[in-house]
Amino acid sequence: QVQLVESGGGLVKPGGSLRLSCAASGFTFSDYYMSWIRQAPGTGPEWISYISSSGTYTDYADSVKGRFTISRDNAKNSLFLQMTSLRVEDTAFYYCARDRSSSPIYDLWGQGSLVTVSS
Amino acid sequence: DIQMTQSPSSLSASVGDRVTITCQTSQDISNYLNWYQQKPGKAPKLLIYDASNLETGVPSRFSGSGSGTDFTFTISSLQPEDVATYFCQEYDNLPTFGQGTKLEIK
């Protein structure tokens, strides 16, 4: 079954760190660019990062640049997001998503993982 | 940064109605625009890519049009299962999503 499954979300205090994981199955993970997209309740989604199929290229939204790091392990069909210096405004559902043909056309999404930053 | 204006923010229509949602960008993005459907508690689902291409498996009552700065998403005959929030997303530069249109049945 073609799917993405996120894990690692939870409650963290401001300034804390968290690592999200995304397990891919049912397709050749190493062929695809991957992205992380977040969505705060009641708002539109916000793209935050992408990584190329080999892991060579990455980019970040200004809102997370310098605090978040995207990585992947193609041998384990896994995508990661290391989040540090977390802020209250980082509270959101975090989705991993598959890019189509290295373009930001998100044709497969995970179910989402909730990150809550609160004291 | 490209600004996106999606309208309306909410919409109520009857089963069988034709429904139209628009998305306007602050600069020319060619056809680099996608449309997604999101049902409550679920992840977004791709419906239309590159402004007018129907994603595989998506019913033909959904369609998209436009290029440049003005784009339209249409449901030709609204069905009860279409209740959801719809988002546009541009990718001429860094990907940006619209704020969404919440569609309800009258």
PDB file of C-alpha atoms in Angstrom:
ATOM      1  CA  GLN A   1       0.000   0.000   0.000  1.00  0.00           C
ATOM      2  CA  VAL A   2       1.340   3.379  -1.011  1.00  0.00           C
ATOM      3  CA  GLN A   3       1.500   5.472   2.142  1.00  0.00           C
ATOM      4  CA  LEU A   4       3.386   7.855   4.388  1.00  0.00           C
ATOM      5  CA  VAL A   5       3.172   7.553   8.164  1.00  0.00           C
ATOM      6  CA  GLU A   6       4.482  10.297  10.463  1.00  0.00           C
ATOM      7  CA  SER A   7       5.529   9.862  14.069  1.00  0.00           C
ATOM      8  CA  GLY A   8       7.317  11.775  16.795  1.00  0.00           C
ATOM      9  CA  GLY A   9       4.931  14.613  17.527  1.00  0.00           C
ATOM     10  CA  GLY A  10       3.937  15.689  21.009  1.00  0.00           C
ATOM     11  CA  LEU A  11       4.012  18.429  23.624  1.00  0.00           C
ATOM     12  CA  VAL A  12       7.240  20.384  24.066  1.00  0.00           C
ATOM     13  CA  LYS A  13       8.175  23.546  25.946  1.00  0.00           C
ATOM     14  CA  PRO A  14       9.290  26.703  24.150  1.00  0.00           C
ATOM     15  CA  GLY A  15      12.983  26.431  23.320  1.00  0.00           C
ATOM     16  CA  GLY A  16      12.809  22.658  23.222  1.00  0.00           C
ATOM     17  CA  SER A  17      13.532  20.181  20.452  1.00  0.00           C
ATOM     18  CA  LEU A  18      11.646  17.410  18.697  1.00  0.00           C
ATOM     19  CA  ARG A  19      12.376  15.018  15.829  1.00  0.00           C
ATOM     20  CA  LEU A  20       9.659  13.954  13.432  1.00  0.00           C
ATOM     21  CA  SER A  21       9.899  10.826  11.305  1.00  0.00           C
ATOM     22  CA  CYS A  22       8.006   9.783   8.196  1.00  0.00           C
ATOM     23  CA  ALA A  23       7.999   6.154   7.052  1.00  0.00           C
ATOM     24  CA  ALA A  24       7.314   5.576   3.366  1.00  0.00           C
ATOM     25  CA  SER A  25       6.023   2.367   1.828  1.00  0.00           C
ATOM     26  CA  GLY A  26       4.581   1.065  -1.428  1.00  0.00           C
ATOM     27  CA  PHE A  27       6.760   3.145  -3.766  1.00  0.00           C
ATOM     28  CA  THR A  28      10.435   3.693  -4.576  1.00  0.00           C
ATOM     29  CA  PHE A  29      11.200   6.313  -1.941  1.00  0.00           C
ATOM     30  CA  SER A  30      14.638   7.133  -3.317  1.00  0.00           C
ATOM     31  CA  ASP A  31      13.106   8.337  -6.614  1.00  0.00           C
ATOM     32  CA  TYR A  32      11.194  11.209  -5.032  1.00  0.00           C
ATOM     33  CA  TYR A  33      11.797  14.652  -3.613  1.00  0.00           C
ATOM     34  CA  MET A  34      10.027  14.946  -0.268  1.00  0.00           C
ATOM     35  CA  SER A  35       8.659  17.854   1.725  1.00  0.00           C
ATOM     36  CA  TRP A  36       7.398  18.810   5.148  1.00  0.00           C
ATOM     37  CA  ILE A  37       4.264  20.948   5.284  1.00  0.00           C
ATOM     38  CA  ARG A  38       2.573  22.193   8.436  1.00  0.00           C
ATOM     39  CA  GLN A  39      -0.887  23.484   9.197  1.00  0.00           C
ATOM     40  CA  ALA A  40      -1.967  25.378  12.264  1.00  0.00           C
ATOM     41  CA  PRO A  41      -5.636  24.887  13.214  1.00  0.00           C
ATOM     42  CA  GLY A  42      -7.988  26.944  11.049  1.00  0.00           C
ATOM     43  CA  THR A  43      -5.293  28.111   8.645  1.00  0.00           C
ATOM     44  CA  GLY A  44      -3.977  27.128   5.228  1.00  0.00           C
ATOM     45  CA  PRO A  45      -1.027  24.751   4.922  1.00  0.00           C
ATOM     46  CA  GLU A  46       2.483  26.190   5.041  1.00  0.00           C
ATOM     47  CA  TRP A  47       5.372  24.586   3.172  1.00  0.00           C
ATOM     48  CA  ILE A  48       8.426  24.502   5.424  1.00  0.00           C
ATOM     49  CA  SER A  49      11.101  22.353   3.773  1.00  0.00           C
ATOM     50  CA  TYR A  50      12.032  20.056   0.914  1.00  0.00           C
ATOM     51  CA  ILE A  51      14.837  17.592   0.235  1.00  0.00           C
ATOM     52  CA  SER A  52      15.963  16.185  -3.102  1.00  0.00           C
ATOM     53  CA  SER A  53      15.769  12.483  -3.880  1.00  0.00           C
ATOM     54  CA  SER A  54      19.431  11.869  -3.035  1.00  0.00           C
ATOM     55  CA  GLY A  55      19.442  14.278  -0.109  1.00  0.00           C
ATOM     56  CA  THR A  56      21.919  16.618  -1.796  1.00  0.00           C
ATOM     57  CA  TYR A  57      19.628  19.639  -2.004  1.00  0.00           C
ATOM     58  CA  THR A  58      17.436  21.134   0.691  1.00  0.00           C
ATOM     59  CA  ASP A  59      15.588  24.391   1.241  1.00  0.00           C
ATOM     60  CA  TYR A  60      13.579  25.943   4.032  1.00  0.00           C
ATOM     61  CA  ALA A  61      10.926  28.554   4.613  1.00  0.00           C
ATOM     62  CA  ASP A  62      12.242  31.679   6.303  1.00  0.00           C
ATOM     63  CA  SER A  63      10.040  30.909   9.314  1.00  0.00           C
ATOM     64  CA  VAL A  64      12.108  27.805  10.189  1.00  0.00           C
ATOM     65  CA  LYS A  65      15.481  28.453   8.561  1.00  0.00           C
ATOM     66  CA  GLY A  66      18.339  27.897  11.002  1.00  0.00           C
ATOM     67  CA  ARG A  67      16.105  26.020  13.469  1.00  0.00           C
ATOM     68  CA  PHE A  68      14.798  23.020  11.501  1.00  0.00           C
ATOM     69  CA  THR A  69      16.799  20.426   9.553  1.00  0.00           C
ATOM     70  CA  ILE A  70      15.377  18.014   6.999  1.00  0.00           C
ATOM     71  CA  SER A  71      17.120  14.726   6.238  1.00  0.00           C
ATOM     72  CA  ARG A  72      16.396  11.315   4.783  1.00  0.00           C
ATOM     73  CA  ASP A  73      17.604   7.721   4.891  1.00  0.00           C
ATOM     74  CA  ASN A  74      16.818   6.094   1.563  1.00  0.00           C
ATOM     75  CA  ALA A  75      17.983   2.684   2.798  1.00  0.00           C
ATOM     76  CA  LYS A  76      15.278   2.841   5.467  1.00  0.00           C
ATOM     77  CA  ASN A  77      12.646   4.643   3.365  1.00  0.00           C
ATOM     78  CA  SER A  78      12.476   7.367   5.965  1.00  0.00           C
ATOM     79  CA  LEU A  79      12.251  11.150   6.085  1.00  0.00           C
ATOM     80  CA  PHE A  80      13.088  13.241   9.150  1.00  0.00           C
ATOM     81  CA  LEU A  81      12.591  16.747  10.494  1.00  0.00           C
ATOM     82  CA  GLN A  82      14.791  17.850  13.384  1.00  0.00           C
ATOM     83  CA  MET A  83      13.202  20.837  15.088  1.00  0.00           C
ATOM     84  CA  THR A  84      15.103  22.971  17.595  1.00  0.00           C
ATOM     85  CA  SER A  85      14.482  26.271  19.388  1.00  0.00           C
ATOM     86  CA  LEU A  86      10.773  25.618  19.111  1.00  0.00           C
ATOM     87  CA  ARG A  87       8.355  28.512  19.495  1.00  0.00           C
ATOM     88  CA  VAL A  88       4.677  28.685  20.405  1.00  0.00           C
ATOM     89  CA  GLU A  89       3.933  29.653  16.801  1.00  0.00           C
ATOM     90  CA  ASP A  90       5.394  26.333  15.597  1.00  0.00           C
ATOM     91  CA  THR A  91       2.323  24.576  17.014  1.00  0.00           C
ATOM     92  CA  ALA A  92       0.666  22.759  14.111  1.00  0.00           C
ATOM     93  CA  PHE A  93      -0.024  19.482  12.411  1.00  0.00           C
ATOM     94  CA  TYR A  94       3.085  18.457  10.494  1.00  0.00           C
ATOM     95  CA  TYR A  95       2.671  16.475   7.286  1.00  0.00           C
ATOM     96  CA  CYS A  96       5.262  14.760   5.150  1.00  0.00           C
ATOM     97  CA  ALA A  97       4.400  14.849   1.474  1.00  0.00           C
ATOM     98  CA  ARG A  98       5.729  13.388  -1.742  1.00  0.00           C
ATOM     99  CA  ASP A  99       6.698  15.759  -4.550  1.00  0.00           C
ATOM    100  CA  ARG A 100       5.779  14.760  -8.080  1.00  0.00           C
ATOM    101  CA  SER A 101       8.643  14.782 -10.607  1.00  0.00           C
ATOM    102  CA  SER A 102      10.729  17.006  -8.302  1.00  0.00           C
ATOM    103  CA  SER A 103       8.033  19.679  -8.535  1.00  0.00           C
ATOM    104  CA  PRO A 104       6.020  20.920  -5.541  1.00  0.00           C
ATOM    105  CA  ILE A 105       2.920  19.010  -6.610  1.00  0.00           C
ATOM    106  CA  TYR A 106       2.055  17.054  -3.478  1.00  0.00           C
ATOM    107  CA  ASP A 107       0.405  13.861  -4.648  1.00  0.00           C
ATOM    108  CA  LEU A 108       0.778  11.807  -1.467  1.00  0.00           C
ATOM    109  CA  TRP A 109       0.456  13.005   2.131  1.00  0.00           C
ATOM    110  CA  GLY A 110       0.854  11.386   5.510  1.00  0.00           C
ATOM    111  CA  GLN A 111      -1.872  11.525   8.138  1.00  0.00           C
ATOM    112  CA  GLY A 112      -0.114  14.286  10.077  1.00  0.00           C
ATOM    113  CA  SER A 113       1.618  14.527  13.448  1.00  0.00           C
ATOM    114  CA  LEU A 114       0.597  17.167  15.999  1.00  0.00           C
ATOM    115  CA  VAL A 115       3.332  19.288  17.542  1.00  0.00           C
ATOM    116  CA  THR A 116       2.243  21.474  20.441  1.00  0.00           C
ATOM    117  CA  VAL A 117       4.672  24.039  21.836  1.00  0.00           C
ATOM    118  CA  SER A 118       3.475  25.319  25.182  1.00  0.00           C
ATOM    119  CA  SER A 119       4.799  26.038  28.647  1.00  0.00           C
TER     120      SER A 119
ATOM    121  CA  ASP B   1       6.972  36.858  -2.027  1.00  0.00           C
ATOM    122  CA  ILE B   2       3.928  35.998  -4.101  1.00  0.00           C
ATOM    123  CA  GLN B   3       0.641  36.927  -2.449  1.00  0.00           C
ATOM    124  CA  MET B   4      -2.357  34.694  -3.002  1.00  0.00           C
ATOM    125  CA  THR B   5      -5.971  35.730  -2.654  1.00  0.00           C
ATOM    126  CA  GLN B   6      -8.460  32.878  -2.548  1.00  0.00           C
ATOM    127  CA  SER B   7     -12.177  33.606  -2.528  1.00  0.00           C
ATOM    128  CA  PRO B   8     -14.684  33.174  -1.151  1.00  0.00           C
ATOM    129  CA  SER B   9     -13.529  32.082   2.310  1.00  0.00           C
ATOM    130  CA  SER B  10     -16.747  30.138   2.782  1.00  0.00           C
ATOM    131  CA  LEU B  11     -19.533  28.989   0.526  1.00  0.00           C
ATOM    132  CA  SER B  12     -22.893  27.296   0.975  1.00  0.00           C
ATOM    133  CA  ALA B  13     -24.548  25.609  -2.019  1.00  0.00           C
ATOM    134  CA  SER B  14     -27.194  23.002  -2.802  1.00  0.00           C
ATOM    135  CA  VAL B  15     -26.622  19.507  -4.116  1.00  0.00           C
ATOM    136  CA  GLY B  16     -26.385  19.694  -7.901  1.00  0.00           C
ATOM    137  CA  ASP B  17     -25.238  23.326  -7.960  1.00  0.00           C
ATOM    138  CA  ARG B  18     -22.251  24.552  -9.922  1.00  0.00           C
ATOM    139  CA  VAL B  19     -19.609  25.843  -7.501  1.00  0.00           C
ATOM    140  CA  THR B  20     -16.725  28.151  -8.382  1.00  0.00           C
ATOM    141  CA  ILE B  21     -13.707  29.173  -6.311  1.00  0.00           C
ATOM    142  CA  THR B  22     -11.095  31.648  -7.470  1.00  0.00           C
ATOM    143  CA  CYS B  23      -7.438  32.174  -6.685  1.00  0.00           C
ATOM    144  CA  GLN B  24      -5.541  35.309  -7.678  1.00  0.00           C
ATOM    145  CA  THR B  25      -1.775  35.746  -7.425  1.00  0.00           C
ATOM    146  CA  SER B  26       0.197  38.984  -7.112  1.00  0.00           C
ATOM    147  CA  GLN B  27       2.423  38.120 -10.044  1.00  0.00           C
ATOM    148  CA  ASP B  28       2.405  35.919 -13.140  1.00  0.00           C
ATOM    149  CA  ILE B  29       2.912  32.257 -12.194  1.00  0.00           C
ATOM    150  CA  SER B  30       2.151  30.744 -15.618  1.00  0.00           C
ATOM    151  CA  ASN B  31       0.214  27.537 -14.835  1.00  0.00           C
ATOM    152  CA  TYR B  32       2.106  26.602 -11.647  1.00  0.00           C
ATOM    153  CA  LEU B  33      -1.023  26.203  -9.561  1.00  0.00           C
ATOM    154  CA  ASN B  34      -2.607  23.202  -7.846  1.00  0.00           C
ATOM    155  CA  TRP B  35      -5.909  22.610  -6.036  1.00  0.00           C
ATOM    156  CA  TYR B  36      -6.428  20.399  -2.982  1.00  0.00           C
ATOM    157  CA  GLN B  37      -9.419  19.129  -1.030  1.00  0.00           C
ATOM    158  CA  GLN B  38      -9.208  18.681   2.735  1.00  0.00           C
ATOM    159  CA  LYS B  39     -11.890  16.940   4.751  1.00  0.00           C
ATOM    160  CA  PRO B  40     -12.066  17.417   8.539  1.00  0.00           C
ATOM    161  CA  GLY B  41      -9.315  15.588  10.383  1.00  0.00           C
ATOM    162  CA  LYS B  42      -7.643  14.473   7.166  1.00  0.00           C
ATOM    163  CA  ALA B  43      -4.632  15.510   5.110  1.00  0.00           C
ATOM    164  CA  PRO B  44      -5.128  17.526   1.929  1.00  0.00           C
ATOM    165  CA  LYS B  45      -5.723  15.572  -1.270  1.00  0.00           C
ATOM    166  CA  LEU B  46      -4.505  16.666  -4.693  1.00  0.00           C
ATOM    167  CA  LEU B  47      -7.356  17.248  -7.157  1.00  0.00           C
ATOM    168  CA  ILE B  48      -5.972  19.463  -9.937  1.00  0.00           C
ATOM    169  CA  TYR B  49      -2.342  20.108 -10.886  1.00  0.00           C
ATOM    170  CA  ASP B  50      -0.760  22.628 -13.236  1.00  0.00           C
ATOM    171  CA  ALA B  51      -3.977  24.662 -13.237  1.00  0.00           C
ATOM    172  CA  SER B  52      -6.129  22.348 -15.325  1.00  0.00           C
ATOM    173  CA  ASN B  53      -4.963  18.732 -15.121  1.00  0.00           C
ATOM    174  CA  LEU B  54      -7.252  16.333 -13.287  1.00  0.00           C
ATOM    175  CA  GLU B  55      -5.404  14.007 -10.916  1.00  0.00           C
ATOM    176  CA  THR B  56      -5.886  10.308 -11.609  1.00  0.00           C
ATOM    177  CA  GLY B  57      -8.937   8.906  -9.856  1.00  0.00           C
ATOM    178  CA  VAL B  58     -10.558  12.285  -9.190  1.00  0.00           C
ATOM    179  CA  PRO B  59     -14.158  12.597 -10.447  1.00  0.00           C
ATOM    180  CA  SER B  60     -14.629  14.566 -13.642  1.00  0.00           C
ATOM    181  CA  ARG B  61     -17.049  17.020 -11.986  1.00  0.00           C
ATOM    182  CA  PHE B  62     -13.927  18.748 -10.651  1.00  0.00           C
ATOM    183  CA  SER B  63     -12.051  21.033 -13.036  1.00  0.00           C
ATOM    184  CA  GLY B  64      -9.586  23.905 -13.064  1.00  0.00           C
ATOM    185  CA  SER B  65      -8.698  26.696 -15.446  1.00  0.00           C
ATOM    186  CA  GLY B  66      -6.620  29.836 -15.752  1.00  0.00           C
ATOM    187  CA  SER B  67      -3.066  30.999 -16.204  1.00  0.00           C
ATOM    188  CA  GLY B  68      -0.948  33.981 -15.297  1.00  0.00           C
ATOM    189  CA  THR B  69      -2.561  35.539 -12.222  1.00  0.00           C
ATOM    190  CA  ASP B  70      -6.180  34.374 -12.292  1.00  0.00           C
ATOM    191  CA  PHE B  71      -7.340  30.814 -11.672  1.00  0.00           C
ATOM    192  CA  THR B  72     -10.691  29.108 -11.207  1.00  0.00           C
ATOM    193  CA  PHE B  73     -11.703  25.815  -9.614  1.00  0.00           C
ATOM    194  CA  THR B  74     -15.133  24.423 -10.462  1.00  0.00           C
ATOM    195  CA  ILE B  75     -17.362  21.624  -9.233  1.00  0.00           C
ATOM    196  CA  SER B  76     -19.912  21.140 -12.000  1.00  0.00           C
ATOM    197  CA  SER B  77     -22.558  19.408  -9.885  1.00  0.00           C
ATOM    198  CA  LEU B  78     -22.058  19.527  -6.120  1.00  0.00           C
ATOM    199  CA  GLN B  79     -22.340  16.205  -4.289  1.00  0.00           C
ATOM    200  CA  PRO B  80     -22.741  15.677  -0.505  1.00  0.00           C
ATOM    201  CA  GLU B  81     -19.285  14.097  -0.290  1.00  0.00           C
ATOM    202  CA  ASP B  82     -17.725  17.321  -1.625  1.00  0.00           C
ATOM    203  CA  VAL B  83     -18.168  19.039   1.746  1.00  0.00           C
ATOM    204  CA  ALA B  84     -14.598  20.057   2.573  1.00  0.00           C
ATOM    205  CA  THR B  85     -12.149  22.935   2.565  1.00  0.00           C
ATOM    206  CA  TYR B  86     -10.410  23.632  -0.743  1.00  0.00           C
ATOM    207  CA  PHE B  87      -6.969  25.196  -1.099  1.00  0.00           C
ATOM    208  CA  CYS B  88      -5.037  26.561  -4.030  1.00  0.00           C
ATOM    209  CA  GLN B  89      -1.226  26.317  -4.032  1.00  0.00           C
ATOM    210  CA  GLU B  90       1.275  28.061  -6.285  1.00  0.00           C
ATOM    211  CA  TYR B  91       4.813  26.913  -6.923  1.00  0.00           C
ATOM    212  CA  ASP B  92       6.345  29.486  -9.224  1.00  0.00           C
ATOM    213  CA  ASN B  93       8.782  30.268  -6.421  1.00  0.00           C
ATOM    214  CA  LEU B  94       8.604  28.721  -2.961  1.00  0.00           C
ATOM    215  CA  PRO B  95       5.307  26.877  -2.568  1.00  0.00           C
ATOM    216  CA  THR B  96       2.500  28.966  -1.085  1.00  0.00           C
ATOM    217  CA  PHE B  97      -1.021  27.894  -0.195  1.00  0.00           C
ATOM    218  CA  GLY B  98      -4.174  29.971  -0.195  1.00  0.00           C
ATOM    219  CA  GLN B  99      -6.174  30.439   2.986  1.00  0.00           C
ATOM    220  CA  GLY B 100      -8.905  28.060   1.892  1.00  0.00           C
ATOM    221  CA  THR B 101     -12.584  27.973   0.989  1.00  0.00           C
ATOM    222  CA  LYS B 102     -14.899  26.080   3.328  1.00  0.00           C
ATOM    223  CA  LEU B 103     -17.691  24.498   1.299  1.00  0.00           C
ATOM    224  CA  GLU B 104     -20.929  23.431   2.936  1.00  0.00           C
ATOM    225  CA  ILE B 105     -24.227  22.009   1.726  1.00  0.00           C
ATOM    226  CA  LYS B 106     -27.243  24.308   1.987  1.00  0.00           C
TER     227      LYS B 106
END
